[in-house]
Amino acid sequence: MTQTGWAMLALLVVVLVWAVAAYNRLVVLRNRIANAFGQIDVQLKRRHDLVPNLVEVARGYLKHEASTLQAVIQARAQAVGAADAARAAPGDAARIGALAQAEGLLGGSLGRLMVLTENYPELKADATMRELSEELTSTENRIGFARQAYNDQALEFNDAARQFPALIVARLFGFGSAPMLRSTQGPAEREVPRVQF
Amino acid sequence: MKFWDRQDAARAQTRRLLLAFALAVGLLLLGVHLALALAWVLMAWVLPVHLPFPAGFLVTNVGVSLMLVLGGWWIETSNLRGGGPRLARRIGAREARAGVSHAEQRLCNVVDELCIAAQMPRPQVMVMPRADAINAFAAGWDAGDAVVAVTQGALDYLSREELQGMVAHELSHLHEGDTRLNMQLIGMVYGLELIYHFGDTVRDRGGLAWWFGSAIMLAGSAGWLAGRLLKAAVSRQREHLADARAVQWTRSRDGLGQVLRKVMTQRAQGERRRRSLMRDYGGLAHPALQHLLLVQAPDERRWMQRLDSHPPLRERVRAIYGHPMPPLPVRPLPAAPEPAAQREAAPAGALPLAARFDPFARRRQAG
């Protein structure tokens, strides 16, 4: 082979190695996004598990607020159903939207419940209630942080997929851009549960 | 705070400092050789006979010094490899458990939350029950033995948001591998120190060896001082990086900012009653711990700020807020009711929450 031939071959090998590395990096980043999205689901499940305990403790004290408690229970059931549906068909935008809406409702009704507890000093002083409200605060934070982590991951992926020259590999193999999650999905969810005792 | 820019700047600065460190080691090796050459020339000048340099003078000098530096580094890093929990226990920390108190439940929760934000495995959480000063530290060689320990003072005086800022700062040290980097640097500085000691040993023989020993000691002490200065400078950059990380993960300036401002107040109070200061700090004054703390334990011998492992509090607060901020008063949090797991009469129908998360509490409940 001539000298030019060797040079061409060497150049080709370099380009190939680079392309494989770029492709692998994009795959890793895309998997991390999926993982970060899974984290949000884990935290939502935690919220669902917490609600029955919270309602049970509050029920003893809030005898005349049955409708609020009922609303929380209903919202939870809806959210659990929506989460199951979304898990069954990951990537279905309509189901993800329904889940976001159901979670928003649950967040809102939990918020109203916590505001209500402010008027019941005995409930506020209850140690189990205090533990539960700490867990609820923590769960809300975890959901927020899981979303934030997802967004940071999506940002890293989008940066990597749009920078030149990795852009070429991303286009060739159809790496789209990852959507960002908005922090709040609806007005009900914006009503953060107040659990400051 | 522009936390992305700040992180990039701190990382770039660390790289420059590490390069300087490598350069300092190289210069030290050369310095030892030059000092020995000078001693040889002086000796030849004093003695009446003609005395050429022995064969392999440079190679021997550089080789022996390099062996001392690398050997010392190896010995010290293997000593430090004991693991985070062991170090924490040595200074009086114990494991934090969600079932023990409301404050510890909150701490465990905060660590879990921030591990989600930081996307890292959860380190072991510990509490230093005897330290009243607001402080915390992270330690550990890798993810398997990582530990975050918080003082009782932090649990008593910090709100949830502030605790988040503090824990995020410590998690950054683990996430960025600062604990490992620092142990490496400690080992390197020890290696540089060995050259000085070697010179001291040689000098003790007296006579001609005195000249050589002194020359080695001179080069060794210069290298050791340069090493300490660079190590402290690296440590200060990692503090800035951890502060920026904390702001990124919590998306809040006030969390960490208010912790530092409360520490300012505690420091000012501490200056007034210096005698009780050491008690407040419990085991935190341990020298191997200084670079790992949220804020440095006050040192009586503050003669050289360049050797501080942390930037001044005011500077850190200014970096976080973008402008100077006054100290904040330190008040204990309102007392929480006893956790349900420890009370005799829990309300009917509800299993105490601690029992669901903490196996020890569950066993207590069953027994």
XYZ file of C-alpha atoms in Angstrom:
564
model
C 0.000 0.000 0.000
C 1.214 3.492 -0.711
C 2.042 6.036 1.938
C -1.173 7.947 1.208
C -3.133 4.723 1.571
C -1.696 4.092 5.020
C -2.417 7.654 6.050
C -6.018 7.332 4.891
C -6.403 4.057 6.776
C -4.983 5.568 9.957
C -7.323 8.524 9.647
C -10.278 6.190 9.148
C -9.377 4.171 12.255
C -9.076 7.358 14.336
C -12.472 8.589 13.133
C -14.060 5.185 13.829
C -12.656 4.975 17.351
C -13.860 8.489 18.042
C -17.347 7.717 16.667
C -17.668 4.569 18.805
C -16.607 6.504 21.903
C -19.069 9.324 21.163
C -21.886 6.828 20.516
C -21.181 4.976 23.770
C -21.130 8.174 25.756
C -24.504 9.208 24.352
C -25.953 5.781 25.209
C -24.668 6.040 28.777
C -26.142 9.513 29.163
C -29.495 8.406 27.726
C -29.630 5.466 30.147
C -28.900 7.790 33.022
C -31.906 9.865 32.048
C -34.094 6.746 32.147
C -32.669 5.951 35.559
C -33.311 9.473 36.834
C -36.886 9.228 35.589
C -37.272 5.926 37.452
C -36.150 7.697 40.638
C -39.130 10.044 40.406
C -41.444 7.027 40.221
C -39.802 5.522 43.325
C -40.403 8.719 45.281
C -44.024 9.001 44.135
C -44.560 5.458 45.407
C -43.140 6.563 48.753
C -45.647 9.387 48.864
C -48.499 6.956 48.120
C -47.407 4.630 50.917
C -47.257 7.477 53.387
C -50.754 8.830 52.827
C -52.811 6.061 54.540
C -50.730 6.428 57.740
C -51.151 10.175 57.680
C -54.899 9.923 57.202
C -55.172 7.288 59.934
C -53.453 9.480 62.529
C -55.346 12.610 61.504
C -58.705 10.789 61.553
C -58.555 10.431 65.353
C -58.370 14.194 65.799
C -60.204 15.595 62.761
C -63.654 14.132 63.393
C -65.486 16.993 61.687
C -63.239 17.171 58.618
C -64.231 13.881 57.034
C -64.605 15.438 53.573
C -60.990 16.639 53.492
C -59.731 13.215 54.535
C -61.983 11.593 51.954
C -60.562 13.894 49.266
C -57.011 12.854 50.199
C -57.910 9.161 50.052
C -59.597 9.577 46.683
C -56.698 11.567 45.254
C -54.308 8.886 46.449
C -56.301 6.112 44.810
C -56.355 8.087 41.570
C -52.625 8.713 41.731
C -51.840 5.046 42.418
C -54.005 4.045 39.435
C -52.365 6.604 37.162
C -48.879 5.513 38.283
C -49.680 1.862 37.546
C -51.014 2.808 34.116
C -47.915 4.894 33.334
C -45.619 2.091 34.489
C -47.429 -0.363 32.198
C -46.746 1.803 29.152
C -43.589 3.840 29.670
C -43.191 6.671 27.198
C -46.931 7.121 26.634
C -47.300 10.887 26.802
C -51.032 10.802 27.598
C -50.541 8.508 30.596
C -47.597 10.557 31.853
C -49.826 13.626 31.605
C -52.619 11.872 33.543
C -50.089 10.834 36.216
C -48.822 14.392 36.539
C -52.372 15.636 36.945
C -53.265 12.990 39.552
C -50.086 13.724 41.505
C -50.911 17.395 41.351
C -54.323 16.715 42.847
C -52.844 14.543 45.584
C -50.254 17.197 46.417
C -52.963 19.825 46.597
C -55.260 17.805 48.865
C -52.316 16.902 51.130
C -51.491 20.593 51.302
C -55.026 21.416 52.419
C -54.872 18.659 55.042
C -51.633 20.021 56.452
C -53.011 23.549 56.569
C -56.009 22.171 58.443
C -53.811 20.539 61.087
C -52.619 24.029 62.027
C -55.995 24.570 63.715
C -55.694 21.467 65.903
C -52.990 21.954 68.534
C -53.436 18.425 69.879
C -52.812 16.935 66.467
C -49.811 19.208 65.983
C -48.361 18.012 69.292
C -48.886 14.346 68.435
C -45.478 12.723 68.078
C -46.567 10.308 65.360
C -48.062 13.181 63.403
C -44.823 15.046 63.747
C -42.874 12.094 62.432
C -45.310 11.689 59.584
C -45.125 15.331 58.628
C -41.329 15.093 58.653
C -41.575 12.097 56.323
C -44.016 13.987 54.127
C -41.702 17.011 53.952
C -38.843 14.694 53.103
C -40.890 12.919 50.437
C -41.902 16.194 48.817
C -38.221 17.221 48.813
C -37.200 13.894 47.333
C -39.710 14.262 44.532
C -38.374 17.751 43.873
C -34.745 16.626 43.979
C -35.478 13.619 41.777
C -36.976 15.984 39.179
C -34.007 18.297 39.523
C -31.610 15.372 39.072
C -33.575 14.298 35.989
C -33.304 17.803 34.564
C -29.564 18.020 35.283
C -29.132 14.678 33.522
C -31.276 15.781 30.581
C -29.197 18.967 30.334
C -25.964 16.958 30.249
C -27.357 14.660 27.551
C -28.667 17.549 25.451
C -25.345 19.387 25.771
C -23.449 16.264 24.724
C -25.781 15.491 21.798
C -25.770 19.038 20.412
C -22.079 19.839 20.618
C -19.992 19.584 17.489
C -18.678 17.063 16.382
C -20.681 14.601 18.568
C -23.711 16.174 16.881
C -22.941 14.111 13.752
C -23.101 10.810 15.654
C -26.258 11.945 17.474
C -27.958 12.780 14.154
C -26.791 9.575 12.435
C -28.157 7.312 15.165
C -31.255 9.312 15.971
C -30.519 10.580 19.457
C -33.286 13.100 19.971
C -33.247 15.721 22.685
C -34.534 14.848 26.168
C -37.471 16.929 27.393
C -37.103 18.957 30.609
C -39.610 18.489 33.400
C -41.363 21.586 34.600
C -41.264 22.036 38.357
C -45.019 22.442 38.684
C -47.654 20.815 36.554
C -50.744 22.657 37.708
C -52.061 25.263 40.118
C -53.023 22.599 42.670
C -49.480 21.272 42.821
C -48.064 24.722 43.289
C -49.763 24.716 46.666
C -46.867 23.157 48.545
C -47.897 21.308 51.702
C -47.080 23.464 54.700
C -45.564 21.262 57.310
C -43.635 23.825 59.340
C -44.635 23.140 62.942
C -24.121 32.696 42.897
C -23.235 31.464 39.411
C -22.598 27.967 40.666
C -21.636 26.364 37.344
C -18.951 29.034 36.680
C -17.760 28.856 40.255
C -17.330 25.073 40.052
C -15.383 25.316 36.797
C -13.111 27.975 38.283
C -12.436 25.918 41.422
C -11.663 22.814 39.349
C -9.302 24.704 37.030
C -7.542 26.229 40.034
C -7.155 22.793 41.631
C -5.557 21.467 38.436
C -3.080 24.354 38.403
C -2.219 23.788 42.070
C -1.692 20.049 41.564
C 0.630 20.834 38.674
C 2.484 23.227 40.961
C 2.687 20.445 43.529
C 4.294 18.089 41.026
C 6.657 20.903 40.037
C 7.539 21.485 43.702
C 8.440 17.830 44.148
C 10.652 18.038 41.045
C 12.304 21.207 42.307
C 12.877 19.614 45.691
C 14.701 16.680 44.125
C 16.841 19.123 42.160
C 17.273 21.238 45.311
C 18.594 18.287 47.294
C 21.083 17.594 44.546
C 22.200 21.237 44.329
C 22.530 21.502 48.104
C 24.637 18.362 48.214
C 26.744 19.582 45.290
C 27.310 22.865 47.120
C 28.288 21.022 50.283
C 30.687 18.917 48.203
C 32.251 21.996 46.585
C 32.660 23.687 49.978
C 34.242 20.571 51.374
C 36.602 20.336 48.412
C 37.505 23.963 48.915
C 38.372 23.417 52.577
C 40.341 20.224 52.024
C 43.770 20.608 50.364
C 43.331 17.681 47.885
C 41.627 17.827 44.495
C 38.152 16.206 44.840
C 36.009 15.552 41.734
C 32.284 14.689 42.030
C 31.837 10.937 42.526
C 30.371 8.954 39.639
C 26.563 8.953 39.532
C 26.325 11.841 42.004
C 23.163 13.305 40.409
C 21.433 9.950 39.881
C 22.092 8.833 43.459
C 20.943 12.098 44.990
C 17.755 12.331 42.974
C 17.078 8.592 43.275
C 17.421 8.483 47.046
C 15.289 11.608 47.538
C 12.626 10.283 45.182
C 12.592 6.999 47.066
C 12.130 8.866 50.348
C 9.254 10.978 48.993
C 7.425 8.074 47.352
C 8.068 5.742 50.284
C 6.766 8.280 52.780
C 3.724 8.920 50.617
C 3.024 5.193 50.379
C 3.405 4.623 54.129
C 1.188 7.543 55.094
C -1.594 6.774 52.591
C -1.719 3.158 53.788
C -2.027 4.473 57.345
C -4.891 6.739 56.338
C -6.675 4.009 54.415
C -8.452 2.958 57.615
C -11.816 4.100 56.310
C -14.267 6.846 57.187
C -16.333 5.172 59.929
C -13.223 4.188 61.875
C -11.894 7.735 61.816
C -15.314 9.070 62.835
C -15.595 6.627 65.745
C -12.116 7.508 66.897
C -13.255 11.070 67.505
C -16.425 10.068 69.307
C -19.070 9.864 66.577
C -21.822 7.272 66.632
C -24.266 6.055 64.030
C -27.390 8.171 63.491
C -30.693 6.303 63.605
C -34.057 7.581 62.502
C -35.803 5.996 65.502
C -33.693 7.712 68.163
C -35.003 11.270 67.977
C -36.859 13.627 65.723
C -33.626 15.480 64.950
C -31.874 12.300 63.805
C -34.889 11.259 61.752
C -34.639 14.651 60.048
C -30.888 14.273 59.495
C -31.246 10.806 57.934
C -34.013 12.110 55.695
C -31.974 15.132 54.610
C -29.015 12.916 53.664
C -31.313 10.633 51.655
C -32.881 13.596 49.861
C -29.562 15.095 48.873
C -28.165 11.782 47.678
C -31.035 11.851 45.195
C -30.137 15.390 44.155
C -26.462 14.450 43.847
C -27.199 11.054 42.282
C -24.742 9.273 44.528
C -24.894 6.290 46.901
C -25.872 7.091 50.468
C -22.904 7.354 52.838
C -23.106 6.241 56.455
C -24.642 8.976 58.608
C -23.122 9.689 62.016
C -23.617 12.103 64.892
C -21.039 13.613 67.226
C -23.088 13.894 70.419
C -20.453 15.717 72.442
C -19.708 18.601 70.070
C -21.816 21.702 70.591
C -20.287 23.766 67.775
C -22.118 23.793 64.439
C -19.959 21.646 62.206
C -19.819 18.496 60.098
C -17.318 16.421 58.195
C -17.118 13.842 55.447
C -14.500 11.096 55.296
C -13.738 7.895 53.481
C -11.532 6.470 50.790
C -14.310 5.403 48.401
C -18.089 4.942 48.222
C -17.946 1.785 50.356
C -16.619 3.435 53.493
C -17.889 6.988 53.039
C -19.304 8.724 56.073
C -20.985 12.053 56.797
C -20.897 13.090 60.454
C -22.748 16.032 61.966
C -22.308 17.622 65.409
C -25.040 17.765 68.029
C -24.823 21.546 67.734
C -25.856 21.343 64.084
C -28.878 19.209 65.015
C -29.863 21.612 67.800
C -29.426 24.954 66.037
C -30.039 24.394 62.320
C -33.352 24.452 60.499
C -34.167 21.819 57.908
C -33.071 24.034 55.020
C -29.795 24.870 56.745
C -29.108 21.227 57.488
C -29.644 20.530 53.783
C -27.026 23.116 52.836
C -24.548 21.677 55.304
C -25.061 18.058 54.244
C -24.869 19.043 50.554
C -21.471 20.650 51.188
C -20.160 17.468 52.801
C -21.624 15.234 50.095
C -19.778 17.315 47.515
C -16.463 16.437 49.203
C -17.349 12.752 48.776
C -18.771 13.176 45.268
C -15.724 15.054 43.954
C -13.252 12.649 45.582
C -11.815 15.400 47.813
C -11.367 13.085 50.753
C -9.173 10.801 48.625
C -7.297 13.713 47.060
C -6.568 15.149 50.472
C -5.269 11.884 51.830
C -2.936 11.659 48.815
C -1.697 15.190 49.478
C -1.163 14.462 53.173
C 0.900 11.436 52.139
C 2.945 13.530 49.688
C 3.649 16.212 52.299
C 4.746 13.484 54.679
C 7.102 12.187 51.996
C 8.584 15.679 51.632
C 8.956 15.857 55.401
C 10.956 12.608 55.359
C 13.715 14.311 53.359
C 14.084 16.846 56.147
C 14.263 14.076 58.768
C 16.768 12.191 56.666
C 18.957 15.300 56.602
C 18.608 15.582 60.362
C 19.767 11.998 60.838
C 22.767 12.502 58.573
C 23.735 15.703 60.395
C 23.786 13.949 63.745
C 26.884 11.993 62.698
C 28.893 15.212 62.900
C 32.116 16.041 61.033
C 31.784 16.193 57.269
C 28.296 14.648 57.438
C 27.142 17.807 59.217
C 27.563 19.767 55.994
C 25.639 17.271 53.912
C 22.925 16.818 56.515
C 22.396 20.562 56.782
C 22.182 20.883 53.008
C 19.557 18.123 52.800
C 17.604 19.640 55.705
C 17.572 23.031 54.022
C 16.222 21.629 50.760
C 13.824 19.344 52.664
C 12.309 22.085 54.789
C 11.802 24.305 51.721
C 10.028 21.431 49.961
C 7.947 20.597 53.018
C 6.809 24.211 53.436
C 5.946 24.463 49.735
C 4.020 21.194 50.027
C 2.017 22.381 53.038
C 1.217 25.698 51.362
C 0.056 23.991 48.176
C -1.980 21.395 50.079
C -3.766 24.154 51.988
C -4.394 26.066 48.759
C -5.880 22.960 47.098
C -8.058 22.379 50.155
C -9.369 25.975 50.008
C -10.326 25.556 46.354
C -12.194 22.334 47.173
C -14.128 24.248 49.840
C -15.237 26.785 47.259
C -16.199 23.923 44.948
C -18.213 22.217 47.707
C -19.986 25.486 48.531
C -20.936 25.901 44.871
C -22.092 22.279 44.701
C -24.249 22.786 47.799
C -25.950 25.769 46.161
C -26.449 23.742 42.975
C -27.982 20.707 44.674
C -30.218 22.589 47.105
C -30.889 25.416 44.630
C -30.762 27.697 47.652
C -28.198 30.229 48.806
C -29.754 30.532 52.245
C -29.280 26.901 53.256
C -25.494 26.879 53.440
C -25.240 30.670 53.671
C -27.183 30.808 56.923
C -25.161 27.949 58.405
C -21.945 29.876 57.788
C -23.486 33.059 59.190
C -24.533 31.207 62.350
C -21.029 29.782 62.651
C -19.721 33.382 62.479
C -21.812 34.179 65.564
C -20.631 31.056 67.375
C -17.050 32.006 66.578
C -17.525 35.508 67.957
C -19.051 34.073 71.140
C -16.243 31.527 71.312
C -13.604 34.270 71.182
C -15.142 35.687 74.341
C -15.079 32.423 76.252
C -12.071 30.756 74.804
C -11.624 28.274 77.592
C -14.789 26.337 76.795
C -14.058 26.442 73.089
C -12.155 23.194 72.936
C -14.957 21.417 74.766
C -17.479 22.707 72.219
C -15.434 21.220 69.443
C -15.320 17.762 70.973
C -12.916 15.687 68.913
C -13.029 18.084 65.990
C -9.651 19.653 66.722
C -8.013 16.431 65.430
C -5.359 17.510 62.878
C -6.211 14.745 60.375
C -9.740 16.105 60.211
C -9.279 19.806 59.530
C -9.592 19.763 55.750
C -12.674 17.539 55.953
C -14.731 19.818 58.197
C -17.425 22.235 57.107
C -15.550 24.957 58.950
C -12.111 24.652 60.456
C -11.826 24.274 64.225
C -10.213 27.452 65.554
C -6.467 27.142 66.003
C -4.624 28.996 68.725
C -1.595 29.382 66.506
C -3.180 31.339 63.702
C 0.122 32.879 62.668
C -0.145 31.962 59.025
C -3.406 32.171 57.167
C -1.765 30.598 54.143
C -1.733 27.280 55.965
C -5.496 27.416 56.651
C -7.379 24.586 55.001
C -10.504 26.759 54.630
C -11.086 30.217 53.148
C -12.197 32.832 55.717
C -15.911 32.592 56.605
C -16.596 36.104 55.355
C -15.104 35.293 51.974
C -17.220 32.145 51.645
C -20.400 33.983 52.598
C -19.578 36.720 50.099
C -18.993 34.109 47.372
C -22.362 32.506 48.088
C -24.463 35.670 48.269
C -22.446 37.845 45.930
C -22.074 40.486 48.654
C -21.144 40.534 52.376
C -23.824 39.407 54.847
C -24.006 39.915 58.625
C -23.821 37.017 61.124
C -27.087 35.400 62.268
C -28.146 34.767 65.879
C -27.853 31.134 67.024
C -31.008 29.912 68.744
C -31.930 26.330 69.604
C -34.852 24.866 67.656
C -38.137 24.414 69.575
C -38.119 21.119 71.435
C -39.826 18.233 69.635
C -42.087 15.719 71.377
C -40.504 12.350 72.061
C -40.665 9.966 69.089
C -43.647 7.660 69.258
C -41.454 4.567 69.230
C -40.146 5.494 72.679
C -43.441 6.455 74.289
C -45.621 4.049 76.183
C -48.991 5.018 74.761
C -48.930 5.540 71.017
C -52.284 6.464 69.482
C -54.320 3.440 68.548
C -54.444 2.354 64.940
C -51.183 3.851 63.795
C -47.915 1.931 63.833
C -45.153 4.376 64.754
C -43.493 5.512 61.591
C -39.974 4.841 62.842
C -40.912 1.169 63.049
C -41.529 1.091 59.315
C -38.107 2.419 58.365
C -35.826 1.404 61.193
C -35.324 -2.301 61.941
C -34.047 -1.547 65.458
C -37.190 0.391 66.320
C -39.248 -2.474 64.908
C -37.517 -4.923 67.187
C -38.112 -2.638 70.155
C -41.734 -2.460 69.168
C -42.039 -6.223 68.957
C -40.223 -6.815 72.228
